[in-house]
Coordinates of C-alpha atoms in Angstrom, one line a residue:
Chain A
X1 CA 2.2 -30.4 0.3
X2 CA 5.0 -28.2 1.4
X3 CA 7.4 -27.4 -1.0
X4 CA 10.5 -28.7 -1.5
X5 CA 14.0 -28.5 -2.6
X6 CA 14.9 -31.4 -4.8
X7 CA 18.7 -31.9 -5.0
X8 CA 19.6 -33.6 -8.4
X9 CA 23.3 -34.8 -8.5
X10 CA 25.5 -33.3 -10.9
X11 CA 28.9 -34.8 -11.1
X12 CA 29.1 -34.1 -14.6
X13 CA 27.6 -36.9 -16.5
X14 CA 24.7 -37.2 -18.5
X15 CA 21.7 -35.3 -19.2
X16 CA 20.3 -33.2 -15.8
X17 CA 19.0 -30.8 -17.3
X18 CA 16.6 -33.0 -18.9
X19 CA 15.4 -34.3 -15.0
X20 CA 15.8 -31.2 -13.9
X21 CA 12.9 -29.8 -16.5
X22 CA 11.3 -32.7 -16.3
X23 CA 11.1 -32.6 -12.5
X24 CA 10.0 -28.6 -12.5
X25 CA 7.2 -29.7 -15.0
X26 CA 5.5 -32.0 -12.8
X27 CA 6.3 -30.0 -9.3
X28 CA 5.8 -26.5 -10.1
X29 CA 6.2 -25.9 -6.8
X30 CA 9.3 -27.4 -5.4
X31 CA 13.0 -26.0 -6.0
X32 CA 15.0 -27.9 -8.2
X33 CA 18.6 -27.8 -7.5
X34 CA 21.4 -29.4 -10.1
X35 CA 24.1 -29.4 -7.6
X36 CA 27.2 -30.9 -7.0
X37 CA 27.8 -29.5 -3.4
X38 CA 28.1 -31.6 -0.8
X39 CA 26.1 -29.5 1.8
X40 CA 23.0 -28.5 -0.7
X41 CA 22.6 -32.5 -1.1
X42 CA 22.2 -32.7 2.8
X43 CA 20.1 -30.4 3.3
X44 CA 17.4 -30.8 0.0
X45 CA 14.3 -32.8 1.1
X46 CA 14.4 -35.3 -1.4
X47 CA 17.5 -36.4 -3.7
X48 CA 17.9 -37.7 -7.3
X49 CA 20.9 -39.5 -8.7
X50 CA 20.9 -39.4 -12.4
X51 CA 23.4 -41.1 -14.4
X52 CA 24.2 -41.7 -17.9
X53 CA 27.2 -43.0 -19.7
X54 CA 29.8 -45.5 -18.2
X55 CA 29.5 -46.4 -14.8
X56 CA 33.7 -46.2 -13.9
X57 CA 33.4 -42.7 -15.2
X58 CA 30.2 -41.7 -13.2
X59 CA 31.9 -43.6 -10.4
X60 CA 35.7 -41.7 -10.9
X61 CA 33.5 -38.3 -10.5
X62 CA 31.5 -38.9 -7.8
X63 CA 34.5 -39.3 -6.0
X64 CA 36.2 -36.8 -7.8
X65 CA 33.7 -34.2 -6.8
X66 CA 33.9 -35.6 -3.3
X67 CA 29.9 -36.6 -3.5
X68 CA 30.6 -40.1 -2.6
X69 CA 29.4 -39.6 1.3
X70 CA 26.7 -37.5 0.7
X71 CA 25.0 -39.6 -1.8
X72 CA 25.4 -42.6 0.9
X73 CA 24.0 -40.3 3.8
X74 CA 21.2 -39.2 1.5
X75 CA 20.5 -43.1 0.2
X76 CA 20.1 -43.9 4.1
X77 CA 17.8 -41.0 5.4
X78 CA 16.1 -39.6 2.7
X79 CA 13.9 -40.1 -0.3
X80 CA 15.6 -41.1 -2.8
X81 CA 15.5 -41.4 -6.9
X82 CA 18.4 -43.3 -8.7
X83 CA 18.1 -43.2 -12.7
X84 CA 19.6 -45.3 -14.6
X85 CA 23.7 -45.8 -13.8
X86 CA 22.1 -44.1 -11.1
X87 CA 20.8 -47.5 -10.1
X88 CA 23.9 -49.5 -11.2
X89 CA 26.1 -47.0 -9.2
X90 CA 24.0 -48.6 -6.0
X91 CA 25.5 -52.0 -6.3
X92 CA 28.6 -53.8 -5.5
X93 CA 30.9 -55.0 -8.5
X94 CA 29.9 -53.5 -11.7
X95 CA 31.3 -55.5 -15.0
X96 CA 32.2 -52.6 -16.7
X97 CA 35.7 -51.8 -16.1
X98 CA 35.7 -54.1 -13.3
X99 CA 35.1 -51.5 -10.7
X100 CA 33.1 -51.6 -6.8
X101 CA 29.8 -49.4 -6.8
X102 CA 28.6 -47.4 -3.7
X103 CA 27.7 -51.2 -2.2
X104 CA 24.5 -49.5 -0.6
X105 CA 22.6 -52.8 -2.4
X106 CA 24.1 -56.0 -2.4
X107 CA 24.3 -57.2 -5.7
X108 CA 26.3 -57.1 -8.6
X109 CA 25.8 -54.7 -12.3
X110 CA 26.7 -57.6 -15.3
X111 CA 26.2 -56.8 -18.9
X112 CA 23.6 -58.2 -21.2
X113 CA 25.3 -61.4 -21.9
X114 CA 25.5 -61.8 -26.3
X115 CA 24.6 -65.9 -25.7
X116 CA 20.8 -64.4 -24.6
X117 CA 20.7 -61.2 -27.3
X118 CA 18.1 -63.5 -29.3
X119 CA 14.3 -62.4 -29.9
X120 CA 12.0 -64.9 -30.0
X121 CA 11.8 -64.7 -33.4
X122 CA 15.8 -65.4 -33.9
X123 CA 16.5 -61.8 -34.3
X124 CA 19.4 -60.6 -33.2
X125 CA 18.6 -58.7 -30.0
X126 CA 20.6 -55.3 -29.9
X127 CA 23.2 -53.9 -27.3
X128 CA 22.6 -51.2 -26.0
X129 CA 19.0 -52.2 -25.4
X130 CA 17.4 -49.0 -26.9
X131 CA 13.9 -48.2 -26.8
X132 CA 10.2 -48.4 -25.0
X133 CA 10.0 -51.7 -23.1
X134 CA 7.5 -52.6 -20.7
X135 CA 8.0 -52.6 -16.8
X136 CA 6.1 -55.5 -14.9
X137 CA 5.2 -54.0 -11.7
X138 CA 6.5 -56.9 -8.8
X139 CA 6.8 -57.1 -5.1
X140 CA 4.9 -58.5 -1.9
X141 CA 2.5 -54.9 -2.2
X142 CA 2.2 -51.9 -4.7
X143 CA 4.7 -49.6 -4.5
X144 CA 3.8 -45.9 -3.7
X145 CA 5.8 -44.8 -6.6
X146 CA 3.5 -47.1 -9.6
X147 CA 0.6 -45.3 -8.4
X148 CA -1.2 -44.3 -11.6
X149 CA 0.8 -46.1 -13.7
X150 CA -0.4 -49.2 -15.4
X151 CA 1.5 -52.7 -15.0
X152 CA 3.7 -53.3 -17.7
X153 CA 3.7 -49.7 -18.7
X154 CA 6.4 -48.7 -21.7
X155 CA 9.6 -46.7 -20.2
X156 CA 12.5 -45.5 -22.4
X157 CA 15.6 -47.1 -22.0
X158 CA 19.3 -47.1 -23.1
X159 CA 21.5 -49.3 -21.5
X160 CA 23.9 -52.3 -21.8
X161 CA 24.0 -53.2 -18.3
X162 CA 21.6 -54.1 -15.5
X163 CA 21.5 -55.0 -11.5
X164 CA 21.3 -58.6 -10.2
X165 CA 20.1 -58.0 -6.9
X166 CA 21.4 -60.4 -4.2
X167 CA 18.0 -59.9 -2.7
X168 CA 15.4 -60.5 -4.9
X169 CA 12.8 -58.9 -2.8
X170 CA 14.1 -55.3 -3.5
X171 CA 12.7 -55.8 -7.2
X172 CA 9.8 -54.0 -7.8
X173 CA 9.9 -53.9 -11.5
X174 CA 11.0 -56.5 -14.3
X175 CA 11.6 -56.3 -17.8
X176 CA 12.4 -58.9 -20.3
X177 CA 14.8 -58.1 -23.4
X178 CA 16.8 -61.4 -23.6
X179 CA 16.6 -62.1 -20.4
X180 CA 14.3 -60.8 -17.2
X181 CA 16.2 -58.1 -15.2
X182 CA 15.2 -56.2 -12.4
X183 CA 14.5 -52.5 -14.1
X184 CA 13.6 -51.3 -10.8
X185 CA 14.2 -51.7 -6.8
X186 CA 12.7 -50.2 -3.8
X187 CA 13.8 -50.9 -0.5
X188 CA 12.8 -48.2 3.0
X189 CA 13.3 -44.6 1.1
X190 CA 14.9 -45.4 -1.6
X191 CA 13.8 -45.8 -5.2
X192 CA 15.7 -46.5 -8.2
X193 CA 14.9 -47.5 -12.0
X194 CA 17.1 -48.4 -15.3
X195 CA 15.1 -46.5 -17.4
X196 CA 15.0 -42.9 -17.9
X197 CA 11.5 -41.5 -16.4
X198 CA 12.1 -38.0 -17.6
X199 CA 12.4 -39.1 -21.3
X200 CA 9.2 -41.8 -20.9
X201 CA 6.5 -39.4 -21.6
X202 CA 3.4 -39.9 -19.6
X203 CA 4.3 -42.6 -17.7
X204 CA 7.9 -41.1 -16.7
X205 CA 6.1 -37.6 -15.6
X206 CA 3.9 -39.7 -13.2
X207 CA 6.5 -41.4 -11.7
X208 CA 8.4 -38.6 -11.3
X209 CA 5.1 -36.9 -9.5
X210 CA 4.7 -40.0 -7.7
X211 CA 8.1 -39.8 -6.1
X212 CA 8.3 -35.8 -5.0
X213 CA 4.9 -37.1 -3.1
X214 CA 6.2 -39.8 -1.8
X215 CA 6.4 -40.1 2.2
X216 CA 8.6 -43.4 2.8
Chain B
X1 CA 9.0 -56.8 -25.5
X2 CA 11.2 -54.4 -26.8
X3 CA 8.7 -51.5 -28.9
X4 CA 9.9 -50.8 -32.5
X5 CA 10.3 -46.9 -32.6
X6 CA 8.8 -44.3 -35.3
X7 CA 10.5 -40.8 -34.9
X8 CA 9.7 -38.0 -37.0
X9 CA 12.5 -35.8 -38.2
X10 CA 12.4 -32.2 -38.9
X11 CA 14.7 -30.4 -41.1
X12 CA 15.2 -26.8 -39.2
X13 CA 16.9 -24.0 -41.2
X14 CA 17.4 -21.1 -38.7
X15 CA 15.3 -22.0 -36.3
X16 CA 12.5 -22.9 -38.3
X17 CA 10.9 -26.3 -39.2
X18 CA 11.1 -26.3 -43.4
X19 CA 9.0 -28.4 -45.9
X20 CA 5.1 -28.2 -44.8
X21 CA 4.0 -29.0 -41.4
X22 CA 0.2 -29.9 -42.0
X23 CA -1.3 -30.5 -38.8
X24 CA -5.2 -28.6 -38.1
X25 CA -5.1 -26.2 -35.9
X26 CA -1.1 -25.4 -35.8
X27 CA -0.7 -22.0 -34.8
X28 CA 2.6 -21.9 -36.8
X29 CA 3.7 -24.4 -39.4
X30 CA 7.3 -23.5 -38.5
X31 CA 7.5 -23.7 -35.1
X32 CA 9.7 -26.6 -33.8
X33 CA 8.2 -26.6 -30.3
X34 CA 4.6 -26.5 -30.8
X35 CA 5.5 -29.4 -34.0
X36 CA 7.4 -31.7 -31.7
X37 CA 4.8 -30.9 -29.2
X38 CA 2.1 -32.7 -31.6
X39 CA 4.3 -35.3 -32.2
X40 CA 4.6 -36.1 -29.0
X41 CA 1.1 -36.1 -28.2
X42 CA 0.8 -38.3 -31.5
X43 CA 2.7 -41.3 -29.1
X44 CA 6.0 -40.4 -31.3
X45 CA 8.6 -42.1 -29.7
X46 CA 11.5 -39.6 -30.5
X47 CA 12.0 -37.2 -32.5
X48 CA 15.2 -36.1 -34.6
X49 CA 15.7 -32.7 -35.5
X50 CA 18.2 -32.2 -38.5
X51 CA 19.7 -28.8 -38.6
X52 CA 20.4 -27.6 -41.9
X53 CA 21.1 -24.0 -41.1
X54 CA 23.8 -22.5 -43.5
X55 CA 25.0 -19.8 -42.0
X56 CA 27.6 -19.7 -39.1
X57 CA 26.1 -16.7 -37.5
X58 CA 22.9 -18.4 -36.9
X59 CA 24.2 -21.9 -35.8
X60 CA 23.8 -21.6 -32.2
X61 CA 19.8 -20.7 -33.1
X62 CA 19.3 -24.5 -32.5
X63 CA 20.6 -24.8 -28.8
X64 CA 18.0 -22.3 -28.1
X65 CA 15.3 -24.3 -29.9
X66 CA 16.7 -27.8 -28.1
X67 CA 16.3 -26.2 -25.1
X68 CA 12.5 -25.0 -25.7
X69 CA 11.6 -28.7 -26.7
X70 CA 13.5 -30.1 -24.1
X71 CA 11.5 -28.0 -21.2
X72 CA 8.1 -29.4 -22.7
X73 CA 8.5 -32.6 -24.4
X74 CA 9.5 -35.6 -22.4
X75 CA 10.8 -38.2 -24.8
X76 CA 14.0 -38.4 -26.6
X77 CA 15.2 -35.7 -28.9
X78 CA 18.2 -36.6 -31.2
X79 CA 19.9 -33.4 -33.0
X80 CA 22.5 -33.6 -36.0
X81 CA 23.6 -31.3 -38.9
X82 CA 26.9 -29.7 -38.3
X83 CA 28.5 -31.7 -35.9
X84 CA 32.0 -31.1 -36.1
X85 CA 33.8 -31.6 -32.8
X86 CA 33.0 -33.0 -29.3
X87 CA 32.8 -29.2 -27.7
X88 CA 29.5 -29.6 -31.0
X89 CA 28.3 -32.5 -29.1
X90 CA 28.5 -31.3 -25.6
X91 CA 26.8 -28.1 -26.3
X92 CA 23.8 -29.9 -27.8
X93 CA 23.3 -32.1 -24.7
X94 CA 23.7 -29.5 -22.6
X95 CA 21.2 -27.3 -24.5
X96 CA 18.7 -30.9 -23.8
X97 CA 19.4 -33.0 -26.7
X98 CA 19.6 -36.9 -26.0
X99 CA 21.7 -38.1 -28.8
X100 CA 23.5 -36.3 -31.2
X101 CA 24.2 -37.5 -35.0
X102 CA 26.8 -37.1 -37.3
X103 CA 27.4 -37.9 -40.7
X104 CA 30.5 -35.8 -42.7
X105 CA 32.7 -35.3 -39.8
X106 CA 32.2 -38.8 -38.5
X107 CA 34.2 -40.1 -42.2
X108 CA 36.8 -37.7 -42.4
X109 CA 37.3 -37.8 -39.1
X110 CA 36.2 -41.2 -37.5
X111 CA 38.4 -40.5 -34.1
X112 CA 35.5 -37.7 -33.3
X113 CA 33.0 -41.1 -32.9
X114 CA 35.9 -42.6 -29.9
X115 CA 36.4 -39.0 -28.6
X116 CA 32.7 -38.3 -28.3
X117 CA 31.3 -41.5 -27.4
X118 CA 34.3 -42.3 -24.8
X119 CA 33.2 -38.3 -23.3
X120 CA 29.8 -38.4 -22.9
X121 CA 29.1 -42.7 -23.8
X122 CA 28.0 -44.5 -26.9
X123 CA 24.4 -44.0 -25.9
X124 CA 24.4 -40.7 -27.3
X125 CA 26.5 -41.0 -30.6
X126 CA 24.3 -41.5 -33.6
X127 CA 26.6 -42.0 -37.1
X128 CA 24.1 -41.1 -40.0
X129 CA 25.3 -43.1 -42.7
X130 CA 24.1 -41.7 -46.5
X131 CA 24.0 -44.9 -48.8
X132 CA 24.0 -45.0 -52.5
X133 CA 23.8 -48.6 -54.7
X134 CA 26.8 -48.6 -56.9
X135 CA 26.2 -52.1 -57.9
X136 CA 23.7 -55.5 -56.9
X137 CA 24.1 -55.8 -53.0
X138 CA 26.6 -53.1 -52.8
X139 CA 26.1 -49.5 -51.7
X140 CA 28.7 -47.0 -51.0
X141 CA 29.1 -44.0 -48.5
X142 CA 28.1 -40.8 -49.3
X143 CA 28.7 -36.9 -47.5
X144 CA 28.2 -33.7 -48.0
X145 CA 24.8 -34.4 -48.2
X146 CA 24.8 -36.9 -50.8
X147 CA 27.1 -35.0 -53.0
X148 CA 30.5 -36.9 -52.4
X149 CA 31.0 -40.3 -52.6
X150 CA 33.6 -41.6 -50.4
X151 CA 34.4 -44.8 -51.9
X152 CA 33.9 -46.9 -48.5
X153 CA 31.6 -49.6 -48.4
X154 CA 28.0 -48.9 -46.3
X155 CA 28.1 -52.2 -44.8
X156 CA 32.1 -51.9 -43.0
X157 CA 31.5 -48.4 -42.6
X158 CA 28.9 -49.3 -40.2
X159 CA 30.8 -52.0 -38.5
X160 CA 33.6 -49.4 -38.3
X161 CA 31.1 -46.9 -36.6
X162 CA 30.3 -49.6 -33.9
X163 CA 34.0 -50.2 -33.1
X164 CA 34.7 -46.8 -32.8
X165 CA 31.7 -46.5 -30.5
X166 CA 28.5 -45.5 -31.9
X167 CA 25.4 -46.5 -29.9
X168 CA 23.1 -46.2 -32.7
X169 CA 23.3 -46.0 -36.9
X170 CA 20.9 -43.5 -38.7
X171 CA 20.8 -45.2 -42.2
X172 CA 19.4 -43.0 -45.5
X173 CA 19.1 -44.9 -48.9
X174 CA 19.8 -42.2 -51.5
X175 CA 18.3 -43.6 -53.9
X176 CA 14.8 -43.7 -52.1
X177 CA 15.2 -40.3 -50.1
X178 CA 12.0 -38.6 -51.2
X179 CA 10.8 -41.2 -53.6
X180 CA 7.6 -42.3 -51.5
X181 CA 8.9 -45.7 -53.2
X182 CA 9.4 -47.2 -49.6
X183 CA 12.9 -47.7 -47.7
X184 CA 15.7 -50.3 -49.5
X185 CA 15.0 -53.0 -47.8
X186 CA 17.9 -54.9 -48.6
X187 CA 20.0 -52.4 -47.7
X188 CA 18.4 -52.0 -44.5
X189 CA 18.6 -55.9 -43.5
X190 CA 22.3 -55.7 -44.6
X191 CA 23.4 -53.2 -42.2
X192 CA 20.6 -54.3 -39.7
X193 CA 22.3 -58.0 -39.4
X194 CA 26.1 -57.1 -39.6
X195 CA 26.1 -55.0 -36.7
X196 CA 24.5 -55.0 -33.1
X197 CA 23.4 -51.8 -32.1
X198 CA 20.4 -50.6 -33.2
X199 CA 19.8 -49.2 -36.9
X200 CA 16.9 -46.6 -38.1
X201 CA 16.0 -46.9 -41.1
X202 CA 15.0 -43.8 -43.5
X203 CA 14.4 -42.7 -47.1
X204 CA 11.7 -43.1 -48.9
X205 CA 8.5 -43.8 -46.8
X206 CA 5.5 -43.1 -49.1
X207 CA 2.8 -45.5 -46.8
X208 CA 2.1 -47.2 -43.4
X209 CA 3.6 -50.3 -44.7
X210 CA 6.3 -49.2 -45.8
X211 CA 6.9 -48.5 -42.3
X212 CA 6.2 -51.7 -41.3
X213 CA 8.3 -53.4 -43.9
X214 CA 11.3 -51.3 -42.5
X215 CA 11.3 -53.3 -39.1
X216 CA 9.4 -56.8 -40.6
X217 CA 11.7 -57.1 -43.4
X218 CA 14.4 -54.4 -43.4
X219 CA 14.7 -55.5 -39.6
X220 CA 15.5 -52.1 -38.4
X221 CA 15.0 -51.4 -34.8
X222 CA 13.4 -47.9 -35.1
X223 CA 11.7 -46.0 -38.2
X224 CA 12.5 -42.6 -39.5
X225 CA 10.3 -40.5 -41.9
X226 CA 8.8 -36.6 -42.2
X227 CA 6.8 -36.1 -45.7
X228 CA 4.0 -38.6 -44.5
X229 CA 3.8 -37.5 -41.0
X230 CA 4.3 -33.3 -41.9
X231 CA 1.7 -33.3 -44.7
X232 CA -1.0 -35.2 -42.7
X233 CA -1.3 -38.1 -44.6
X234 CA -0.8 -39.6 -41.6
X235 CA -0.5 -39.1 -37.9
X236 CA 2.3 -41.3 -35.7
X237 CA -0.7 -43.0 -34.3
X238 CA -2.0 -44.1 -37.2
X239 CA 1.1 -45.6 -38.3
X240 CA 1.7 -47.2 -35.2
X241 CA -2.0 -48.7 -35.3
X242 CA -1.4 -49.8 -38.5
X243 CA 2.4 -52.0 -37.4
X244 CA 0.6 -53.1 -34.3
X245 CA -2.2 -54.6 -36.9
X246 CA 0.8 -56.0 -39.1
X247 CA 2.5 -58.1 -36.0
X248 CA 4.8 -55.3 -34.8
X249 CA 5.3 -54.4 -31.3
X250 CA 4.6 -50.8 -30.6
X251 CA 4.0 -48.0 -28.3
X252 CA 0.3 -47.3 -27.9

C-alpha cells in the first residue's frame, strides 16, 4: 500500500485528536493531517469528517472556516469517513435547531422521539443514547469497510439524533435503541457511521484499518 | 441492545494511580497508562480517571497522562477532579479526554454546566453528584469531597443538572463509599428514574453482584467501582461474565 495522507477535518468541534491517534495507531504509515485548510483537504488521499456536539454548531463552523465546498468536493471524489455529526452533517434538514445539512444524502437527521425511549422491559430508555450497542451489518452485499468485523458487533455511541435516509438502500448498518436507525450508510466512496470507531476498541480500530485500505 | 457499562476509576495524585493496583505482571502499580491499558484489555468499557492532585504546580501533570492513554487506549476516558472553568474542560479534551466531570464547581457554580455543555455539548459534561441520607428516602448534596453539605436535595439537584445540560450523572453514596456493603440502591433507582440521561452508579461495590444489582435494581445505566477491580479480586471480565449470567446485557 502506498502511503497516504489522511485529512481529518477540524473546524473546531469535538475530539480529533482522539481519530487522529486512533487513525496513526492502526496506519503507521500514512500522514495524518488535522486540518482545517481548504487546499490540504483537496489534496489528502482519503478524508475524515469527525463531529461531535450539536450539529448547528458543527454546521455554523464548517462554514465559518470556509470548509463547506471542500468537504462536498471530497464527499463526491474521494474516500470518505463521516463520524458521528459527521454523518448527520450529510443529510438534509436536521431537527436540531431546525437547520439544512450539506444535503449530499437525501434524508432528514430527527431526534430519538421520548414516545419510543421504552426498553422492553418498561425501562425508561435514556437520551443521549450512551454506550456499546450492537451494529447489524445490512445491505444487498458486504461492505468493504465490515471486513473483519463480526455482525452485530458492539460500537460506542453518544448521540441524541440519527439519519432517516430517504433511500433506504444507503443503510449498511442498523441498530435498535427504541427504535431501528440506520447507524451507518455507504453509498460509491463514501462511508459514514453514528458511532465513534476510534473510541470502540477492537472493532473501531478495524474499521478504521478497513477504511485507509479501502479502494471504492 | 443497549450494553450496561462497568468503568474502572482511578484516583491519580500527581501523576500517579494511588490505592493498590494488583494486577500480575504490572510493571508499575502506579502507572496510569500501562493500568488503563489492562483495563482495556479486561473489555472495560471506559474508564474514569479522578485527579486528586493537591498541588497547583502539578495540576497540568494530568493532561500529560490523558494524552499518553489517549494515544493507546481506544475507548472512552472520562477525567474530573478540579474542574473549575470551561478553559478546565477544554484543555482536558484537548489533551484526549472524552467527558469531563465535575462535582464542587458544578453547585456553586451551576452556569459552568450551560457554559460548558453549550461549548463543547452535553455529551461530554459529567456532574458527580456526592450523596449522603439525612433521613428515610432523602439524601442530600455533598462537596468538597464529602465534607460540606449543601443543603440541596440529590434527587432536584440531578434534575437541575439535566436542565442545565449535563449528558451524564456520576452518582456516589457516601455512606457506602468504601464499605464493600454494595451501592444504595434506592438511592440509585431514585435518581435513575427522575431523570433521563444516563446515571453511574458508585460507592460501595464489595462483589459481582453488587454490580449487577446496581443496573437490575438500582437501574443505573453504567457501573463505577476501583477496590474490587485494583486489588484483583476481580478482573472487568469477570464481572461482566458474571451480569451477563444474571440477565444483563454486556460487552463481551
Amino acid at each position: 500500500m502506498s502511503h497516504k495522507v489522511v485529512a481529518v477535518v477540524d473546524y473546531g468541534m469535538g475530539n480529533l485528536r482522539s481519530v487522529a491517534k486512533a487513525i496513526e495507531h492502526v496506519a503507521p504509515g500514512a500522514t495524518v493531517l488535522v486540518t482545517a485548510n481548504a487546499a490540504e483537504i483537496a489534496s489528502a488521499d482519503r478524508v475524515v469528517m469527525p463531529g461531535q456536539g450539536a450539529m448547528p454548531d458543527c454546521m455554523r463552523e464548517l462554514t465559518a472556516r470556509n470548509l463547506r465546498e471542500a468537504v462536498i468536493r471530497a464527499a463526491a471524489e474521494k474516500p470518505f469517513l463521516g463520524i458521528c455529526v459527521g454523518l448527520q452533517m450529510l443529510f438534509g434538514h436536521a431537527e436540531e435547531g431546525n437547520i439544512m445539512g450539506l444535503g449530499i444524502l437525501p434524508g432528514t437527521v430527527p431526534r430519538f422521539p421520548a414516545a419510543a425511549m421504552v426498553a422492553t422491559d418498561g425501562a425508561r430508555l435514556k437520551v443521549p443514547h450512551m454506550g456499546w450497542n450492537q451494529v447489524k451489518q445490512v445491505g444487498a452485499y458486504p461492505h468493504p469497510l465490515w471486513q473483519g468485523i463480526e455482525d452485530e458487533a458492539r460500537f460506542y455511541f453518544v448521540h441524541s439524533y440519527y439519519v432517516l435516509p430517504e433511500d433506504p438502500l444507503v443503510a449498511v448498518g442498523v441498530t435498535n435503541y427504541g427504535i431501528a436507525f440506520t447507524s451507518a450508510i455507504a453509498r460509491d466512496n463514501i462511508f459514514a457511521v453514528q458511532f465513534h470507531p476510534e473510541k470502540s476498541a477492537e472493532a473501531g480500530l478495524r474499521l478504521l484499518k478497513n477504511f485507509i485500505q479501502w479502494q471504492p | 441492545m443497549l450494553a450496561k457499562r462497568i468503568i474502572p476509576c482511578l484516583d491519580v495524585n500527581a501523576g500517579r494511580v494511588v490505592k493498590g493496583v494488583n494486577f500480575v505482571a504490572l510493571r508499575d502499580a502506579g502507572d496510569p497508562v500501562e493500568i488503563a491499558r489492562r483495563y482495556d484489555a479486561q473489555g472495560a468499557d471506559e474508564i474514569t480517571f479522578l485527579d486528586i492532585t493537591a498541588s497547583s504546580d502539578e495540576r497540568d501533570i494530568i493532561l500529560h497522562i490523558i494524552e499518553a492513554v489517549a494515544s493507546q487506549v481506544f475507548i472512552p476516558l472520562t477525567v474530573g477532579g478540579g474542574v473549575r472553568a470551561v478553559a478546565d474542560v477544554r484543555r482536558l479534551l484537548n489533551a484526549g479526554a472524552d467527558k469531563v466531570s465535575m462535582n464542587t464547581a458544578a453547585v456553586t457554580n451551576p452556569q459552568l454546566i450551560a457554559d460548558a455543555a453549550a461549548k463543547v455539548g452535553s455529551q461530554c459534561i459529567v456532574v458527580a453528584i456526592d450523596a449522603k441520607q439525612t433521613s428515610p428516602g432523602k439524601w442530600e448534596v455533598f462537596t468538597h469531597g464529602g465534607r460540606k453539605n449543601t443543603g440541596l436535595d440529590v434527587i432536584h439537584w440531578a434534575q437541575d443538572v439535566q436542565a442545565f445540560g449535563a449528558g451524564e450523572i456520576l452518582l456516589t453514596s457516601m455512606d457506602r463509599d468504601g464499605t464493600k456493603a454494595g451501592f444504595d440502591l434506592a438511592l440509585t433507582r431514585a435518581v435513575a428514574d427522575a431523570v433521563g440521561i444516563p446515571v453511574i452508579a458508585s460507592g460501595g461495590v464489595g462483589n459481582l453482584d453488587h454490580l449487577a444489582d446496581g443496573v437490575t435494581l438500582g437501574r443505573a445505566d453504567a457501573v463505577l467501582a476501583a477496590s474490587i477491580f485494583h486489588y484483583g479480586e476481580f478482573t472487568v471480565r469477570q464481572a461482566k461474565e458474571h451480569m451477563r449470567a444474571r440477565g444483563v446485557e454486556v460487552r463481551l
